[in-house]
PDB file of C-alpha atoms and ligand atoms in Angstrom:
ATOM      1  CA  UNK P 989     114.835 101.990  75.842  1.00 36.00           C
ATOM      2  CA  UNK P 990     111.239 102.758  77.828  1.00 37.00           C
ATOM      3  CA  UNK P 991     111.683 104.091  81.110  1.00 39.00           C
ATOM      4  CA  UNK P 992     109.891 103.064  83.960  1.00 40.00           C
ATOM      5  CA  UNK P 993     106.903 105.883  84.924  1.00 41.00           C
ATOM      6  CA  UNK P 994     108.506 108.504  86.943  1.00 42.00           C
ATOM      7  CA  UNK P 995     112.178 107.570  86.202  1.00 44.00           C
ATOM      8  CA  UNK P 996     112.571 110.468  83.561  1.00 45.00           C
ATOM      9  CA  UNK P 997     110.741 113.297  85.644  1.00 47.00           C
ATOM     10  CA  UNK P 998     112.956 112.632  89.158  1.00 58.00           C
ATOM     11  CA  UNK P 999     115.324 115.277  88.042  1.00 74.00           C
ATOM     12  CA  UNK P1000     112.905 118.432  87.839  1.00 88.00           C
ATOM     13  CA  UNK P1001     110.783 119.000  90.878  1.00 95.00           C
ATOM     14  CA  UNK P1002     107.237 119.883  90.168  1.00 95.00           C
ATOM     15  CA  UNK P1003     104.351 122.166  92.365  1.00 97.00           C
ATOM     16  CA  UNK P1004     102.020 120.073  93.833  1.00 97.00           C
ATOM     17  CA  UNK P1005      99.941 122.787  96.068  1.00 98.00           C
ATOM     18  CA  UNK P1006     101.085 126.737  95.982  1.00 98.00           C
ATOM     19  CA  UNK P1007     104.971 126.810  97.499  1.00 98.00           C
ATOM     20  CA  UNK P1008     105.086 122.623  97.529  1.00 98.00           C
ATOM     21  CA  UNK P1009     107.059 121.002  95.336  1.00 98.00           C
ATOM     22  CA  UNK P1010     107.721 117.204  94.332  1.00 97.00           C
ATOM     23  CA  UNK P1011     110.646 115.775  93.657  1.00 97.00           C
ATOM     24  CA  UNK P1012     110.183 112.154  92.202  1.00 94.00           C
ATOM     25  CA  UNK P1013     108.548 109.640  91.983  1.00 94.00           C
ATOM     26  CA  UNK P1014     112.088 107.441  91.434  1.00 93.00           C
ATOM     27  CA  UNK P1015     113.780 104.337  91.607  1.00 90.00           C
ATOM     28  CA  UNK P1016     113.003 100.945  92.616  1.00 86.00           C
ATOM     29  CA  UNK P1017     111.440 102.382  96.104  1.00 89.00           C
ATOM     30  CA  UNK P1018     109.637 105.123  94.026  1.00 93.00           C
ATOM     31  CA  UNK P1019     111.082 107.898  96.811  1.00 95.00           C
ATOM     32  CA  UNK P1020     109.804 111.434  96.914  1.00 97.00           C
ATOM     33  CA  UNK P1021     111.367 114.046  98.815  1.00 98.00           C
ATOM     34  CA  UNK P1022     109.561 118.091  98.895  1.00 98.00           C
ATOM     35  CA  UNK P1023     110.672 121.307  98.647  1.00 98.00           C
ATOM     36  CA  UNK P1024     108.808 123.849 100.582  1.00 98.00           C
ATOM     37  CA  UNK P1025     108.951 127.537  99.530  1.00 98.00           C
ATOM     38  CA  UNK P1026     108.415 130.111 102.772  1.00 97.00           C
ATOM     39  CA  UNK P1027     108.969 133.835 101.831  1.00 94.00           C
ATOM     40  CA  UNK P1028     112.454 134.016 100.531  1.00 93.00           C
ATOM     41  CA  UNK P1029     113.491 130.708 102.014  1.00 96.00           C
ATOM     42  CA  UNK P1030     112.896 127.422 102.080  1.00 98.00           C
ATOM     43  CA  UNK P1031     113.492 123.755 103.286  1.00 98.00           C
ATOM     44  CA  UNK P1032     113.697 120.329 102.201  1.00 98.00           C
ATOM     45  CA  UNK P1033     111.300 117.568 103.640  1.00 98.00           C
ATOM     46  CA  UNK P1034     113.250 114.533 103.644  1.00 98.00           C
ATOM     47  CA  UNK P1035     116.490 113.410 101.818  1.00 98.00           C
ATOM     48  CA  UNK P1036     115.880 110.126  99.839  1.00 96.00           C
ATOM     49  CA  UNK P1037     118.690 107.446 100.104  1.00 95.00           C
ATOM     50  CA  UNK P1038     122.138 108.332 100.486  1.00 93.00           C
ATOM     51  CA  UNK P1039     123.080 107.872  96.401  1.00 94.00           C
ATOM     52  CA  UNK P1040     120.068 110.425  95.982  1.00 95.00           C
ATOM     53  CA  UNK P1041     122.310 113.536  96.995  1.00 96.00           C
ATOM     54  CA  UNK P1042     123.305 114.903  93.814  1.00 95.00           C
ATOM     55  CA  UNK P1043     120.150 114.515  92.234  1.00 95.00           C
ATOM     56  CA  UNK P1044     118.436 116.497  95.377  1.00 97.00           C
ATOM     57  CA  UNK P1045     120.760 119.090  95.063  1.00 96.00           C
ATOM     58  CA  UNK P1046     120.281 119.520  91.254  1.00 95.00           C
ATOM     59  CA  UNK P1047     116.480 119.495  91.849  1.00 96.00           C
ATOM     60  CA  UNK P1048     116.996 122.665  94.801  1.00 97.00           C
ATOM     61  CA  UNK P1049     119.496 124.411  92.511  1.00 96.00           C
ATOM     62  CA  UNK P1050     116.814 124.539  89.050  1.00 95.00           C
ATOM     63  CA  UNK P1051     113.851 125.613  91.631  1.00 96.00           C
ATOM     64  CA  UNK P1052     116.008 127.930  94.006  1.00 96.00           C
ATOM     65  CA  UNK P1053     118.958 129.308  91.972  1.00 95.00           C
ATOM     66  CA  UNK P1054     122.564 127.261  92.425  1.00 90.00           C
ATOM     67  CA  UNK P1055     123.954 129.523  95.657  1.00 92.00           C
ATOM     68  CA  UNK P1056     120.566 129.137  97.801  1.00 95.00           C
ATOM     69  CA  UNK P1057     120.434 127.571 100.891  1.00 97.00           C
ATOM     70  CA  UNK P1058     117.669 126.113 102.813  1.00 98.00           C
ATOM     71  CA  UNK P1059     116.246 127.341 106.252  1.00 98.00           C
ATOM     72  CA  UNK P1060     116.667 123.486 107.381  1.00 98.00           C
ATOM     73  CA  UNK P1061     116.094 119.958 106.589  1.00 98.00           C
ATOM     74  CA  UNK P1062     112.751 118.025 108.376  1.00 98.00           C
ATOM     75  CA  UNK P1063     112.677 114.535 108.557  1.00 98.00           C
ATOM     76  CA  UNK P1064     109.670 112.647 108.314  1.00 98.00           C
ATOM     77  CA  UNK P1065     111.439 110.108 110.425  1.00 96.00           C
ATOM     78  CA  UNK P1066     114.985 108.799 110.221  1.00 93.00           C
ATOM     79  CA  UNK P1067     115.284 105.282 108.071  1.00 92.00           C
ATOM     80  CA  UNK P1068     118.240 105.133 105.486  1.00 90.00           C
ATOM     81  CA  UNK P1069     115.611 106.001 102.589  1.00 94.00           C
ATOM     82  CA  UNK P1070     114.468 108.880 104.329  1.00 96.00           C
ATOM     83  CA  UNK P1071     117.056 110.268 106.002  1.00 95.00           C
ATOM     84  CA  UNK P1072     119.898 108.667 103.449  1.00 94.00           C
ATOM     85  CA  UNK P1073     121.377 112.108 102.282  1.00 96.00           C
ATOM     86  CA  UNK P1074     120.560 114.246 105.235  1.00 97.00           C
ATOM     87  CA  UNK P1075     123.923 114.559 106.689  1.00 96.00           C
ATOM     88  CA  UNK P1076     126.058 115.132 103.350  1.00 96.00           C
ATOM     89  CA  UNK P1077     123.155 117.760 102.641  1.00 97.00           C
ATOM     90  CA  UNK P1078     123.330 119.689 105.448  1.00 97.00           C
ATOM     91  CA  UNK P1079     126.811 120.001 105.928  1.00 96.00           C
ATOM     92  CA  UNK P1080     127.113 121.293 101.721  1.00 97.00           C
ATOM     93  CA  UNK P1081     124.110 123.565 102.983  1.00 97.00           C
ATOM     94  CA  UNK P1082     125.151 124.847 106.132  1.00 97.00           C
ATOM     95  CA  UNK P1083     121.694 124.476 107.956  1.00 98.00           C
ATOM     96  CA  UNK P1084     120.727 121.213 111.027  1.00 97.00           C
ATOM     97  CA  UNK P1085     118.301 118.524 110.244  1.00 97.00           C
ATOM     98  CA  UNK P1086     114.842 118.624 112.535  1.00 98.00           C
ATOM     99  CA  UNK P1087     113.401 115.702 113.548  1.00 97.00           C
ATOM    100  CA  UNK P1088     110.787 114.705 116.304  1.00 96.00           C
ATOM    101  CA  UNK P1089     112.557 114.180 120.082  1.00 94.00           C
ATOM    102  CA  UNK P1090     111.292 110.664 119.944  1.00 93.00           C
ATOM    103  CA  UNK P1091     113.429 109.938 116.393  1.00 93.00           C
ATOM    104  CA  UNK P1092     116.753 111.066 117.921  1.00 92.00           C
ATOM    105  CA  UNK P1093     118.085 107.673 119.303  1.00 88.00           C
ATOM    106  CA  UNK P1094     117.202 106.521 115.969  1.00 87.00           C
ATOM    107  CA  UNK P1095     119.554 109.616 113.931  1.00 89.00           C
ATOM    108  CA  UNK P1096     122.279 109.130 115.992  1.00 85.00           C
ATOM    109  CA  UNK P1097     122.549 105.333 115.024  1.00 77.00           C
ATOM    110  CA  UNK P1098     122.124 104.089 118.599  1.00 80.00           C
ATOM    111  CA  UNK P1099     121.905 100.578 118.466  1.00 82.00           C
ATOM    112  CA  UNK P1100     119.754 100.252 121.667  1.00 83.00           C
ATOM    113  CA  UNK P1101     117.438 102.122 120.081  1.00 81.00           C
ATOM    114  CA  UNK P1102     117.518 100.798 116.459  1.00 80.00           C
ATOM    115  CA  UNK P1103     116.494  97.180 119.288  1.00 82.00           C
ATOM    116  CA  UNK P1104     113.918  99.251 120.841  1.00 83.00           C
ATOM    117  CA  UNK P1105     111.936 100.479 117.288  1.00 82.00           C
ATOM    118  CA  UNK P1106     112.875  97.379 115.195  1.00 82.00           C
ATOM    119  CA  UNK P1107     110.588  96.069 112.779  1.00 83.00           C
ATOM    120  CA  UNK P1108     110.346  92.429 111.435  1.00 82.00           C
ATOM    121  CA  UNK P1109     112.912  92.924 108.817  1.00 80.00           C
ATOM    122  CA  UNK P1110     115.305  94.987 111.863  1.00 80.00           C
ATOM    123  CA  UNK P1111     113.807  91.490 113.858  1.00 79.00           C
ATOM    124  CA  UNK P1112     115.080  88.670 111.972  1.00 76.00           C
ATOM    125  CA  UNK P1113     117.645  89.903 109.507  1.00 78.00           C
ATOM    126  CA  UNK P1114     119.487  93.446 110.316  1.00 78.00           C
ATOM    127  CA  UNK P1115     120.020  93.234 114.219  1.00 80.00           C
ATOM    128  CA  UNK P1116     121.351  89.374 113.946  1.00 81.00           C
ATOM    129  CA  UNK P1117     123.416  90.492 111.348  1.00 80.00           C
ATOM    130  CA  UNK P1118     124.551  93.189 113.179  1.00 79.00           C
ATOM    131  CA  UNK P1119     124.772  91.245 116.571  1.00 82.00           C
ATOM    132  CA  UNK P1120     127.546  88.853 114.613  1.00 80.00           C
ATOM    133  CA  UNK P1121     129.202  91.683 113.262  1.00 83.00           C
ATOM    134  CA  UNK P1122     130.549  92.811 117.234  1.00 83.00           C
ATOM    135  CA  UNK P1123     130.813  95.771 118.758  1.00 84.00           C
ATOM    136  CA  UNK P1124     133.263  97.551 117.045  1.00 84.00           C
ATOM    137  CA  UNK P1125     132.459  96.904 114.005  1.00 82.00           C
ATOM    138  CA  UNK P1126     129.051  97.481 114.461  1.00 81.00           C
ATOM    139  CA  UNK P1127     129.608 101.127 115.935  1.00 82.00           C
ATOM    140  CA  UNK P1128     132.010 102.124 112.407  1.00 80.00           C
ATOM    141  CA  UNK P1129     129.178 100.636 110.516  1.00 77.00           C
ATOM    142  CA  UNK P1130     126.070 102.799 112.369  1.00 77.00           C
ATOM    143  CA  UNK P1131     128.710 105.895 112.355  1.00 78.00           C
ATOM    144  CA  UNK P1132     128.469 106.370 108.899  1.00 76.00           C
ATOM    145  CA  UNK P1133     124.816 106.240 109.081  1.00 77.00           C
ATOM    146  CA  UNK P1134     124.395 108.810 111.961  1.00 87.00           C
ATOM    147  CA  UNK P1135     123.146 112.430 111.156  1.00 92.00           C
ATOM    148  CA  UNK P1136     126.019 113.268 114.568  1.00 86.00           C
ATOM    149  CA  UNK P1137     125.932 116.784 115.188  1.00 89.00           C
ATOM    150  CA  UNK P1138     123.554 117.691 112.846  1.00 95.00           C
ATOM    151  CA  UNK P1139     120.540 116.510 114.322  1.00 96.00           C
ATOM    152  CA  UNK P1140     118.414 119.021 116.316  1.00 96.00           C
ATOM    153  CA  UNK P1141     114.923 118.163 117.246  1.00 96.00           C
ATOM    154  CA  UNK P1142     111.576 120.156 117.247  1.00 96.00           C
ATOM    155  CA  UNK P1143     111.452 123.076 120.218  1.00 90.00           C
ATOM    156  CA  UNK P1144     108.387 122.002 122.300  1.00 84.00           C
ATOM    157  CA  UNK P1145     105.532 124.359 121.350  1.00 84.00           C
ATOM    158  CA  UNK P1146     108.144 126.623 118.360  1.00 87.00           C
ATOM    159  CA  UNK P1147     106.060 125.331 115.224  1.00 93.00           C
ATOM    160  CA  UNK P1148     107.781 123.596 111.998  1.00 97.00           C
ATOM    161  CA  UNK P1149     111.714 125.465 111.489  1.00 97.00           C
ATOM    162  CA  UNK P1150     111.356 127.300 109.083  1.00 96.00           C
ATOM    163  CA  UNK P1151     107.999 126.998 108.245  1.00 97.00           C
ATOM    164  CA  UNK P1152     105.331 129.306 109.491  1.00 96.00           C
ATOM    165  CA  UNK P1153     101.662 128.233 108.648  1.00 96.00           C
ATOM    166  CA  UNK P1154     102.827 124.591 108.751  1.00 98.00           C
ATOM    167  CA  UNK P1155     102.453 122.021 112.189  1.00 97.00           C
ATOM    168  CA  UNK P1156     104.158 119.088 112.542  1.00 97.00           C
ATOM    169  CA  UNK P1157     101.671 116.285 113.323  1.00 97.00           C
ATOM    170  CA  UNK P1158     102.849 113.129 115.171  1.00 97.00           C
ATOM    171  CA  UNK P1159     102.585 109.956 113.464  1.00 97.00           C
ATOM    172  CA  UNK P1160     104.282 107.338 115.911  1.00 97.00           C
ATOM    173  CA  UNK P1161     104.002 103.558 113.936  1.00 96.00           C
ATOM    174  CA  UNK P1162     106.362 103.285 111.471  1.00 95.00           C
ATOM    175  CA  UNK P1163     108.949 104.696 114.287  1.00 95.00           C
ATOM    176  CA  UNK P1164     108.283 105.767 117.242  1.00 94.00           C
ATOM    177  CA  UNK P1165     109.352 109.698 116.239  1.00 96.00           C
ATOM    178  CA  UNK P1166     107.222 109.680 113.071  1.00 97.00           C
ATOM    179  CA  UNK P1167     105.588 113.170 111.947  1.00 98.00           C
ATOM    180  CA  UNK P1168     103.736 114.486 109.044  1.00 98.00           C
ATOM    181  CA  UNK P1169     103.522 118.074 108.131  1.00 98.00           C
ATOM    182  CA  UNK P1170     100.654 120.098 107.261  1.00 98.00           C
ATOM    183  CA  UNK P1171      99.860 123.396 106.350  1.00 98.00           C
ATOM    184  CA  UNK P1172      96.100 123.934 107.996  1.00 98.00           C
ATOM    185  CA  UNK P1173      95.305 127.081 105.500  1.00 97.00           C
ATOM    186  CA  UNK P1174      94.384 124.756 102.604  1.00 97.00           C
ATOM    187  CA  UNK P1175      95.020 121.590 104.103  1.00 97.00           C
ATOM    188  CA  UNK P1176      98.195 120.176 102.419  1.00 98.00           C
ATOM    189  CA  UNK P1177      99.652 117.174 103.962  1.00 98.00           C
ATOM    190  CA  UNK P1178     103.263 115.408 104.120  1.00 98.00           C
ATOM    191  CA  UNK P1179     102.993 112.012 105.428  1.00 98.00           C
ATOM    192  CA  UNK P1180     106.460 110.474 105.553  1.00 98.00           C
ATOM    193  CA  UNK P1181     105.543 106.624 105.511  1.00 97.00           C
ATOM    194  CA  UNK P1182     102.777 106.808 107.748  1.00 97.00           C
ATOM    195  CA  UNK P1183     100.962 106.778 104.487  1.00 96.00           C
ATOM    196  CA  UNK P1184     101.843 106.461 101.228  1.00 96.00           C
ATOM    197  CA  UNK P1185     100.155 106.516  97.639  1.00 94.00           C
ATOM    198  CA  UNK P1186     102.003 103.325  96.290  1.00 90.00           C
ATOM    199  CA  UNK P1187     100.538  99.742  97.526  1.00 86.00           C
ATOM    200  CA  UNK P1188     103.825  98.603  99.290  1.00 81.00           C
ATOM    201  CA  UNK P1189     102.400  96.120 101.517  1.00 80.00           C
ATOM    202  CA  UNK P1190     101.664  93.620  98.277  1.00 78.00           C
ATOM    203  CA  UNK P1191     104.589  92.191  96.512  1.00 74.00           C
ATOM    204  CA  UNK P1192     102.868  92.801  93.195  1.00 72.00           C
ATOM    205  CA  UNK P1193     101.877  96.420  94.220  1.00 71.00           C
ATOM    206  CA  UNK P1194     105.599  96.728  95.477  1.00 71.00           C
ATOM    207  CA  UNK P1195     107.363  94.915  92.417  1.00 73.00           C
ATOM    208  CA  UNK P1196     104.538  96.334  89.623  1.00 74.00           C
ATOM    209  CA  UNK P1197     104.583  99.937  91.335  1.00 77.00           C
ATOM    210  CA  UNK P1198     100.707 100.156  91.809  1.00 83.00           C
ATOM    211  CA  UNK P1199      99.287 103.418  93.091  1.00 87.00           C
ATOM    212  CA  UNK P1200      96.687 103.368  95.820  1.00 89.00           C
ATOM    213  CA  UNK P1201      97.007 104.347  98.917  1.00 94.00           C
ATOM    214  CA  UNK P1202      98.895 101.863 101.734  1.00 92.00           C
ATOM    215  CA  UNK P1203     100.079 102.267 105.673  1.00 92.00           C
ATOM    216  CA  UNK P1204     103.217 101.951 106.429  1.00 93.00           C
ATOM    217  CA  UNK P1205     105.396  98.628 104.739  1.00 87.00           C
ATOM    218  CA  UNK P1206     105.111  96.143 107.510  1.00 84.00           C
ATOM    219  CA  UNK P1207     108.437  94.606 107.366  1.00 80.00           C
ATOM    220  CA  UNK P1208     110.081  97.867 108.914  1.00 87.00           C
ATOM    221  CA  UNK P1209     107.253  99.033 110.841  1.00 92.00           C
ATOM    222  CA  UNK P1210     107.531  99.328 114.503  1.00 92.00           C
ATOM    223  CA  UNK P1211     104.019  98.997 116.021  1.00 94.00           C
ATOM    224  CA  UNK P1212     101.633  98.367 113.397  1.00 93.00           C
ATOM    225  CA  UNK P1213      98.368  99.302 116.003  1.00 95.00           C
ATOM    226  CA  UNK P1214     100.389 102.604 116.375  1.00 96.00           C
ATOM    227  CA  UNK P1215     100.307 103.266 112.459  1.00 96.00           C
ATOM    228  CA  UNK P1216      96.742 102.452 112.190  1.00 96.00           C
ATOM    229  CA  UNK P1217      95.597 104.854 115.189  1.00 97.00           C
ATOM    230  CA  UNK P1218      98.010 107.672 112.944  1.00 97.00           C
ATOM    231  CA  UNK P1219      96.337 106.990 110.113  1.00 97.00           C
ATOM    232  CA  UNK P1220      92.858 107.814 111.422  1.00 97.00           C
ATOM    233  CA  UNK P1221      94.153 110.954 112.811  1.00 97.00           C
ATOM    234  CA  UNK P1222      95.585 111.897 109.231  1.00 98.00           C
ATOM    235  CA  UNK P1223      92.240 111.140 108.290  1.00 97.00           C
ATOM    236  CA  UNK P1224      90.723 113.373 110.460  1.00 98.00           C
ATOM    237  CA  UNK P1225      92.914 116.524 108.865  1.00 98.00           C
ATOM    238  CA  UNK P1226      90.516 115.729 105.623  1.00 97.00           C
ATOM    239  CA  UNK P1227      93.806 116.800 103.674  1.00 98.00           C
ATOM    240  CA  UNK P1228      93.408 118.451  99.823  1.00 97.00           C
ATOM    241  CA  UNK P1229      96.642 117.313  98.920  1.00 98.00           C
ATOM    242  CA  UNK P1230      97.859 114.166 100.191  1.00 98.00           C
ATOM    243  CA  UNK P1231     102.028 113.607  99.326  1.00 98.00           C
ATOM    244  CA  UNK P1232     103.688 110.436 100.303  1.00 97.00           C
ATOM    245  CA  UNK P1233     107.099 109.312 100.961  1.00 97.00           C
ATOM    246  CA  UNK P1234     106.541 106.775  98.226  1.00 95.00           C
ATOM    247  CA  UNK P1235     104.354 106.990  95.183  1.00 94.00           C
ATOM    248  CA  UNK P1236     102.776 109.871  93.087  1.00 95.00           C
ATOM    249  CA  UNK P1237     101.233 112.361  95.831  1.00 97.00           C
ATOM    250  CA  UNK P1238      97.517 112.426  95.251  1.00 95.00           C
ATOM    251  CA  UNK P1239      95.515 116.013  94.831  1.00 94.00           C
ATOM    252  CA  UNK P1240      92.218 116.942  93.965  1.00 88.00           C
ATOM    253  CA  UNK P1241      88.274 116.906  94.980  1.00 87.00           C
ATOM    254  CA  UNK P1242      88.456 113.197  96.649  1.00 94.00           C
ATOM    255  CA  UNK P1243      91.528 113.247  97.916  1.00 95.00           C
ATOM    256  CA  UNK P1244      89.606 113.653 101.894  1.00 96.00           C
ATOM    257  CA  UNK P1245      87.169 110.583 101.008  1.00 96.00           C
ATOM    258  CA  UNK P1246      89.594 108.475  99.910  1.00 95.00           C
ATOM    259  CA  UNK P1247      91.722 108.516 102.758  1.00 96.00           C
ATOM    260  CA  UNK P1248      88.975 108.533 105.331  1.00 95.00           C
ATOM    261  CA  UNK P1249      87.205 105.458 103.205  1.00 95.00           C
ATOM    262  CA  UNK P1250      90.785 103.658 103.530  1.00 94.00           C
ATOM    263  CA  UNK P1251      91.351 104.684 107.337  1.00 95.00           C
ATOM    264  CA  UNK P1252      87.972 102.780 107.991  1.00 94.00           C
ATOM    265  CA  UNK P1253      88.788 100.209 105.949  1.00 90.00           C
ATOM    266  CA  UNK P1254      92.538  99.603 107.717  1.00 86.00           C
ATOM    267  CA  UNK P1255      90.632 100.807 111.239  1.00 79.00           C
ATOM    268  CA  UNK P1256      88.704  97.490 110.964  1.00 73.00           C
ATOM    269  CA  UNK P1257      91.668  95.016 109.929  1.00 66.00           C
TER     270      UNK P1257
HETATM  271 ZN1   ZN G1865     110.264 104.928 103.334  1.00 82.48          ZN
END
């Protein structure tokens, strides 16, 4: 049997820039999670769905040795592919999972706040859902989804935990709370879904896979005007290395053009 692309190579995370390391693409939603190497430590940007744990913690254990333990988990921002295996992760790993203050509501499964950053599909489909389900049922159901007590959110002027030489870069659009990361000494750059290298916004794109380089996907985006401003100001970092929450990250000379060619291009829309 043929594989999809990227199916086979999920398990073994590869360096994308010195100390940055992929993990994925894979699966139907082509997730990609990174490992960050810092001195002797390390952290983990993002944690894929929740059925992704064991194949995040195989990844850490071939590229860190089985008994290492990160510095932390960062969170690009907190939706169930994202954020999925945070909380299983971090309690295995004994370290808290950063996040922007603006994503909290959002990782503690308030449902006030899951109203107040919905997008369409949140709109019409999740919230009514949820709305008929009643209260109590509705708080079990977000309980298993919050992060709880292992949340902690960025110190106001401390830097990136764990990661010195790195800035967390806010990216509000896809959720309020969204950040990217970058490391300004050779310009690498984490985007979360504020941009990613798969064309998710086209149902062919989406259902065929296609690489290219796409906002956020509209159907759980908060405030698409917010993710178009944070686009042009991750165009504006001219990044080298350009990794996605979704799709194959994109490196090389070109990498800077392309993005600011497609920030003008979604700029104008
Ligand atoms: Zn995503």
């Amino acid at each position: 049997m043929t594989r999809p692309t990227g199916q086979g190579a999920a398990d073994v995370a590869r360096e994308i820039a010195p100390d940055v390391f992929c993990l994925g693409p894979w699966g139907r939603t082509q997730t990609v999670v990174y490992f960050v190497r810092s001195g002797s430590s390390w952290v983990l940007i993002d944690a894929g769905w929740a059925s992704d744990l064991s194949q995040i913690e195989r990844a850490a254990g071939a590229l860190f040795g089985a008994d290492s333990r990160p510095a932390a988990i960062l969170l690009t921002h907190c939706h169930p592919d994202h954020a999925g295996s945070a909380r299983q992760l971090a309690l295995a790993w004994g370290c808290a999972v950063y996040m922007h203050p603006d994503e909290l509501p959002l990782a503690t499964a308030d449902f006030a706040a899951m109203v107040a950053s919905a997008g369409p599909l949140d709109r019409f489909l999740i919230l009514p859902l949820m709305r008929v389900m009643g209260r109590r049922r509705r708080e079990a159901v977000l309980a298993r989804s919050s992060l709880g007590d292992v949340a902690r959110v960025f110190e106001p002027g401390a830097g990136v935990p764990g990661l010195p030489g790195w800035e967390w870069v806010p990216t509000p659009g896809h959720t309020p709370g969204h950040v990217s990361y970058f490391r300004p000494g050779d310009r690498v750059l984490i985007t979360g879904d504020a941009l990613v290298t798969l064309q998710v916004n086209s149902w062919a794109g989406l259902l065929l896979q296609r690489p290219g380089l796409s906002g956020p996907p509209w159907y759980t985006t908060w405030s698409p005007r917010a993710a178009r401003e944070s686009i042009g100001r991750l165009a504006r970092l001219e990044p080298t290395v350009l990794a996605g929450g979704h799709g194959r990250p994109m490196t090389g000379a070109g990498t800077a053009e392309a993005l600011s060619a497609y920030a003008r291009s979604s700029a104008d829309q």
